Amino acid sequence: MEEKKITIHDILTLKNKRKITMLTAYDFPLATLVDRAGIDIILVGDSLANVVLGLDSTTKVGMTEMLIAAKAVTRAVNRSLVIGDMPFESYQANPQEAVRNAKRFIEEANCDAIKLEWFDRCLEVTEEIIKSGIPVMGHIGLTPQTADKLGGFKVQGKDAEAAKRLIEQAEALEKLGCFAIVLECLPDKIAGMITKKLKIPSISCGAGLDCDGQVLVTYDILGLFERFKPKFVKQYINLAPLIQKAIEEYRDEVIQNKFPAKEHTFTIKEEELKKL
Ligand code: KIV
């Protein structure tokens, strides 16, 4: 796999050439593997709240946790573009605070860009962040941070009026200068329509095949998050029982005095021992 660091320009030029790959990561070991596997974009997602911290909502994670995760990920990454996901309340109060927090992802955590979810003042905030020189990925459709305002965790854009609103949002974000947009939980035909209208790449998260790329939560595809599995997730391996088996084996070996074996043990010469 090529080692050259992926740039925003590379992501833009991938549209209509080949599909863009994106996954989440929140820690050093997993980010190392995702990067080494040749994934184009790593999102330090606020889904960290659910899959790592065991919280019931992404609104419950803040800048402190997100920055710790983002720093661990960028330490691991050589090639993938790394995006910091703006947590709820880090950008909603006012555009100035949003710019300040976006800068922390770039300057303190070494991220390449930020992502923020659509909300009432999204355009105003996005414009200020882009004006400050920080690349922004938009996120429309099912936006988990404000899911209560959307009637819960439901597929969005299911009637013509709602779909029209999403098309307008996508076009407005492109006009402001976003370099890509996540489309979450949309009917595939609507996502395809938005993708055709945009010059920038669309990234599907449960929005079908007709987008320019795909993103999923890595813990979901690895079978490491057992609380719920959205319809759009494909589990590529079920690691949870494998990990549990290994841990049980360790437990048994400790109890049965089989671990540590000779090769895991430090020794001292007999003559030194005798001096004691
Ligand atoms: O936080 C997250 O994981 C996301 C998704 C788009 C996967 O925002």
Short mmCIF file of C-alpha atoms and ligand atoms in Angstrom, two decimals:
data_model
loop_
_atom_site.label_atom_id
_atom_site.label_comp_id
_atom_site.label_asym_id
_atom_site.label_seq_id
_atom_site.Cartn_x
_atom_site.Cartn_y
_atom_site.Cartn_z
CA MET A 1 0.00 0.00 0.00
CA GLU A 2 1.27 3.47 -0.95
CA GLU A 3 2.65 5.40 2.06
CA LYS A 4 2.09 8.98 0.82
CA LYS A 5 -0.23 10.91 3.14
CA ILE A 6 -3.68 11.42 1.61
CA THR A 7 -4.69 15.05 1.12
CA ILE A 8 -8.04 16.82 0.77
CA HIS A 9 -7.12 17.31 -2.91
CA ASP A 10 -6.70 13.51 -3.28
CA ILE A 11 -10.18 12.97 -1.80
CA LEU A 12 -11.72 15.51 -4.19
CA THR A 13 -10.08 13.93 -7.22
CA LEU A 14 -11.27 10.44 -6.27
CA LYS A 15 -14.85 11.43 -7.16
CA ASN A 16 -15.85 9.59 -10.35
CA LYS A 17 -12.54 7.68 -10.30
CA ARG A 18 -12.96 5.14 -7.52
CA LYS A 19 -14.97 4.79 -4.32
CA ILE A 20 -13.62 6.50 -1.20
CA THR A 21 -13.15 4.33 1.89
CA MET A 22 -13.69 5.70 5.39
CA LEU A 23 -13.85 4.10 8.85
CA THR A 24 -13.78 5.33 12.42
CA ALA A 25 -10.96 4.89 14.96
CA TYR A 26 -10.51 6.19 18.49
CA ASP A 27 -7.25 4.64 19.68
CA PHE A 28 -3.67 3.90 18.64
CA PRO A 29 -3.87 0.12 17.95
CA LEU A 30 -7.02 0.24 15.84
CA ALA A 31 -5.95 3.39 13.97
CA THR A 32 -2.66 1.61 13.13
CA LEU A 33 -4.58 -1.27 11.53
CA VAL A 34 -7.09 0.93 9.69
CA ASP A 35 -4.27 3.06 8.29
CA ARG A 36 -2.19 0.00 7.36
CA ALA A 37 -5.20 -1.55 5.60
CA GLY A 38 -5.25 1.38 3.18
CA ILE A 39 -8.45 3.15 4.24
CA ASP A 40 -8.55 6.66 2.75
CA ILE A 41 -10.15 8.54 5.65
CA ILE A 42 -10.19 7.85 9.39
CA LEU A 43 -12.92 9.61 11.32
CA VAL A 44 -12.36 10.10 15.03
CA GLY A 45 -16.13 9.92 15.39
CA ASP A 46 -18.24 11.03 18.30
CA SER A 47 -19.63 7.47 18.09
CA LEU A 48 -16.78 7.01 20.58
CA ALA A 49 -19.47 7.91 23.13
CA ASN A 50 -21.43 4.72 22.34
CA VAL A 51 -18.87 2.16 21.26
CA VAL A 52 -15.96 3.02 23.56
CA LEU A 53 -17.42 4.85 26.54
CA GLY A 54 -20.70 2.92 26.78
CA LEU A 55 -22.79 6.10 26.85
CA ASP A 56 -26.32 6.09 25.44
CA SER A 57 -25.90 9.24 23.32
CA THR A 58 -23.22 10.96 21.29
CA THR A 59 -24.31 14.24 22.89
CA LYS A 60 -22.63 13.08 26.10
CA VAL A 61 -19.07 13.25 24.80
CA GLY A 62 -17.05 16.48 24.92
CA MET A 63 -13.87 18.07 23.55
CA THR A 64 -11.67 16.52 26.28
CA GLU A 65 -12.46 12.93 25.31
CA MET A 66 -12.48 13.69 21.58
CA LEU A 67 -9.04 15.34 21.71
CA ILE A 68 -7.50 12.45 23.67
CA ALA A 69 -8.83 10.04 21.03
CA ALA A 70 -7.80 12.25 18.09
CA LYS A 71 -4.23 12.55 19.42
CA ALA A 72 -3.95 8.77 19.81
CA VAL A 73 -5.19 8.25 16.24
CA THR A 74 -2.90 10.80 14.59
CA ARG A 75 0.09 9.32 16.45
CA ALA A 76 -0.67 6.02 14.72
CA VAL A 77 -1.46 7.20 11.21
CA ASN A 78 0.99 7.53 8.30
CA ARG A 79 -1.28 7.62 5.29
CA SER A 80 -5.01 8.12 5.95
CA LEU A 81 -6.61 11.56 6.11
CA VAL A 82 -7.73 12.06 9.74
CA ILE A 83 -10.94 13.93 10.53
CA GLY A 84 -11.95 15.07 14.01
CA ASP A 85 -15.68 14.92 14.67
CA MET A 86 -16.94 18.05 16.44
CA PRO A 87 -18.82 16.94 19.57
CA PHE A 88 -22.24 18.33 20.46
CA GLU A 89 -22.02 21.78 22.07
CA SER A 90 -18.48 22.37 20.77
CA TYR A 91 -19.93 24.25 17.78
CA GLN A 92 -23.58 24.99 18.46
CA ALA A 93 -23.31 27.97 20.83
CA ASN A 94 -21.69 30.44 18.43
CA PRO A 95 -19.40 30.45 15.39
CA GLN A 96 -16.43 31.88 17.32
CA GLU A 97 -16.44 29.03 19.81
CA ALA A 98 -16.86 26.59 16.93
CA VAL A 99 -13.74 27.98 15.22
CA ARG A 100 -11.80 27.80 18.50
CA ASN A 101 -12.73 24.15 19.01
CA ALA A 102 -12.15 23.22 15.36
CA LYS A 103 -8.64 24.72 15.66
CA ARG A 104 -7.94 22.48 18.67
CA PHE A 105 -8.50 19.39 16.49
CA ILE A 106 -5.97 20.71 13.95
CA GLU A 107 -3.36 22.35 16.19
CA GLU A 108 -3.42 20.16 19.31
CA ALA A 109 -4.44 16.81 17.83
CA ASN A 110 -2.88 17.10 14.35
CA CYS A 111 -6.10 16.25 12.50
CA ASP A 112 -6.37 17.19 8.82
CA ALA A 113 -9.99 18.36 8.89
CA ILE A 114 -13.14 18.41 11.01
CA LYS A 115 -16.68 17.12 10.49
CA LEU A 116 -19.82 18.65 11.88
CA GLU A 117 -23.45 17.61 11.81
CA TRP A 118 -26.21 19.69 10.26
CA PHE A 119 -28.16 21.86 12.74
CA ASP A 120 -30.09 25.17 12.65
CA ARG A 121 -27.03 27.44 12.38
CA CYS A 122 -24.91 24.96 10.45
CA LEU A 123 -24.24 27.22 7.46
CA GLU A 124 -23.10 30.19 9.55
CA VAL A 125 -20.77 28.01 11.64
CA THR A 126 -19.42 26.06 8.66
CA GLU A 127 -18.65 29.29 6.83
CA GLU A 128 -16.63 30.68 9.75
CA ILE A 129 -14.63 27.47 10.19
CA ILE A 130 -13.83 27.28 6.47
CA LYS A 131 -12.89 30.98 6.46
CA SER A 132 -10.40 30.23 9.27
CA GLY A 133 -8.66 27.81 6.89
CA ILE A 134 -9.90 24.52 8.33
CA PRO A 135 -11.29 21.94 5.87
CA VAL A 136 -14.83 20.84 6.77
CA MET A 137 -16.75 17.66 5.98
CA GLY A 138 -20.53 18.16 6.24
CA HIS A 139 -22.99 15.60 7.62
CA ILE A 140 -26.71 15.59 6.73
CA GLY A 141 -29.66 13.20 6.94
CA LEU A 142 -29.83 11.36 10.23
CA THR A 143 -27.68 13.52 12.49
CA PRO A 144 -27.46 11.56 15.77
CA GLN A 145 -26.65 14.61 17.93
CA THR A 146 -30.05 16.16 17.10
CA ALA A 147 -31.97 12.95 16.38
CA ASP A 148 -34.73 13.96 18.80
CA LYS A 149 -35.60 16.87 16.49
CA LEU A 150 -35.78 14.44 13.55
CA GLY A 151 -38.27 12.12 15.22
CA GLY A 152 -35.61 9.68 16.50
CA PHE A 153 -33.18 7.38 14.73
CA LYS A 154 -35.13 7.09 11.48
CA VAL A 155 -34.37 7.07 7.78
CA GLN A 156 -34.49 10.68 6.52
CA GLY A 157 -35.70 12.17 3.22
CA LYS A 158 -38.49 9.67 2.70
CA ASP A 159 -40.94 12.13 1.12
CA ALA A 160 -40.33 14.63 -1.67
CA GLU A 161 -40.40 17.66 0.62
CA ALA A 162 -37.89 16.22 3.09
CA ALA A 163 -35.67 15.01 0.24
CA LYS A 164 -35.75 18.50 -1.31
CA ARG A 165 -34.57 19.99 1.98
CA LEU A 166 -31.64 17.56 2.08
CA ILE A 167 -30.68 18.39 -1.51
CA GLU A 168 -30.70 22.09 -0.59
CA GLN A 169 -28.58 21.46 2.51
CA ALA A 170 -26.01 19.50 0.48
CA GLU A 171 -25.83 22.18 -2.19
CA ALA A 172 -25.46 24.94 0.42
CA LEU A 173 -22.61 23.09 2.16
CA GLU A 174 -20.84 22.56 -1.17
CA LYS A 175 -21.24 26.26 -2.01
CA LEU A 176 -19.62 27.21 1.31
CA GLY A 177 -16.59 25.08 0.48
CA CYS A 178 -17.06 21.75 2.31
CA PHE A 179 -14.77 19.14 0.73
CA ALA A 180 -17.17 16.20 1.24
CA ILE A 181 -20.51 15.40 2.86
CA VAL A 182 -21.63 12.36 4.87
CA LEU A 183 -25.17 11.28 3.96
CA GLU A 184 -26.56 9.23 6.84
CA CYS A 185 -29.62 6.98 6.59
CA LEU A 186 -31.19 8.16 3.33
CA PRO A 187 -33.03 6.19 0.65
CA ASP A 188 -30.41 5.18 -1.94
CA LYS A 189 -32.19 7.01 -4.78
CA ILE A 190 -32.13 10.32 -2.88
CA ALA A 191 -28.46 9.84 -1.93
CA GLY A 192 -27.73 9.06 -5.60
CA MET A 193 -29.55 12.20 -6.68
CA ILE A 194 -27.56 14.35 -4.21
CA THR A 195 -24.31 12.68 -5.31
CA LYS A 196 -25.02 13.54 -8.97
CA LYS A 197 -25.73 17.17 -8.12
CA LEU A 198 -22.49 17.63 -6.13
CA LYS A 199 -18.98 18.21 -7.44
CA ILE A 200 -17.58 17.19 -4.04
CA PRO A 201 -17.72 13.55 -2.86
CA SER A 202 -20.68 12.17 -0.91
CA ILE A 203 -19.91 9.55 1.71
CA SER A 204 -22.68 7.10 2.53
CA CYS A 205 -23.44 5.94 6.05
CA GLY A 206 -26.51 3.86 5.34
CA ALA A 207 -27.31 5.74 2.12
CA GLY A 208 -26.70 3.03 -0.49
CA LEU A 209 -24.29 2.27 -3.27
CA ASP A 210 -24.72 5.38 -5.39
CA CYS A 211 -22.52 7.61 -3.23
CA ASP A 212 -18.86 8.39 -3.85
CA GLY A 213 -17.70 6.55 -0.74
CA GLN A 214 -18.75 4.58 2.33
CA VAL A 215 -18.20 5.02 6.06
CA LEU A 216 -18.97 2.66 8.94
CA VAL A 217 -18.05 2.43 12.61
CA THR A 218 -15.07 0.06 12.84
CA TYR A 219 -16.27 -1.56 16.09
CA ASP A 220 -19.49 -2.50 14.22
CA ILE A 221 -17.76 -4.17 11.27
CA LEU A 222 -15.48 -6.08 13.66
CA GLY A 223 -18.30 -7.29 15.93
CA LEU A 224 -16.95 -5.42 18.93
CA PHE A 225 -20.11 -3.48 19.73
CA GLU A 226 -22.92 -5.74 20.82
CA ARG A 227 -25.62 -3.32 22.05
CA PHE A 228 -27.29 -2.77 18.68
CA LYS A 229 -26.59 -3.28 14.98
CA PRO A 230 -28.14 -0.85 12.48
CA LYS A 231 -29.59 -2.39 9.27
CA PHE A 232 -26.93 -0.68 7.12
CA VAL A 233 -23.99 -2.25 8.99
CA LYS A 234 -22.20 -5.29 7.61
CA GLN A 235 -20.22 -7.25 10.19
CA TYR A 236 -17.07 -8.56 8.49
CA ILE A 237 -15.84 -10.55 11.49
CA ASN A 238 -17.25 -11.32 14.92
CA LEU A 239 -14.29 -10.59 17.17
CA ALA A 240 -16.15 -10.44 20.49
CA PRO A 241 -16.38 -14.23 21.06
CA LEU A 242 -12.77 -14.72 19.88
CA ILE A 243 -11.50 -12.12 22.34
CA GLN A 244 -13.65 -13.52 25.13
CA LYS A 245 -12.27 -17.03 24.46
CA ALA A 246 -8.69 -15.75 24.71
CA ILE A 247 -9.43 -13.97 27.98
CA GLU A 248 -11.07 -17.12 29.40
CA GLU A 249 -8.00 -19.14 28.41
CA TYR A 250 -5.77 -16.66 30.25
CA ARG A 251 -8.04 -16.83 33.32
CA ASP A 252 -7.88 -20.66 33.34
CA GLU A 253 -4.10 -20.77 32.88
CA VAL A 254 -3.53 -18.35 35.77
CA ILE A 255 -5.79 -20.36 38.07
CA GLN A 256 -4.17 -23.65 37.00
CA ASN A 257 -0.63 -22.29 37.43
CA LYS A 258 0.14 -22.78 33.71
CA PHE A 259 0.91 -19.12 33.10
CA PRO A 260 3.56 -17.71 33.20
CA ALA A 261 5.61 -20.44 31.50
CA LYS A 262 9.45 -20.53 31.40
CA GLU A 263 9.61 -18.29 28.33
CA HIS A 264 7.67 -15.52 30.12
CA THR A 265 9.81 -15.67 33.27
CA PHE A 266 13.02 -13.83 34.27
CA THR A 267 15.71 -15.87 36.01
CA ILE A 268 18.79 -15.24 38.17
CA LYS A 269 22.00 -17.30 38.24
CA GLU A 270 22.18 -19.94 41.02
CA GLU A 271 25.46 -18.52 42.42
CA GLU A 272 23.85 -15.09 42.84
CA LEU A 273 20.89 -16.66 44.56
CA LYS A 274 23.16 -18.47 47.00
CA LYS A 275 24.59 -15.11 48.13
CA LEU A 276 21.23 -14.09 49.49
O1 KIV B 1 -19.33 9.42 14.77
C1 KIV B 1 -19.45 8.67 13.80
O2 KIV B 1 -19.05 7.52 13.86
C2 KIV B 1 -20.07 9.22 12.58
C3 KIV B 1 -20.45 8.37 11.43
C4 KIV B 1 -20.60 9.12 10.16
C5 KIV B 1 -19.93 7.05 11.21
O3 KIV B 1 -20.30 10.38 12.55
#
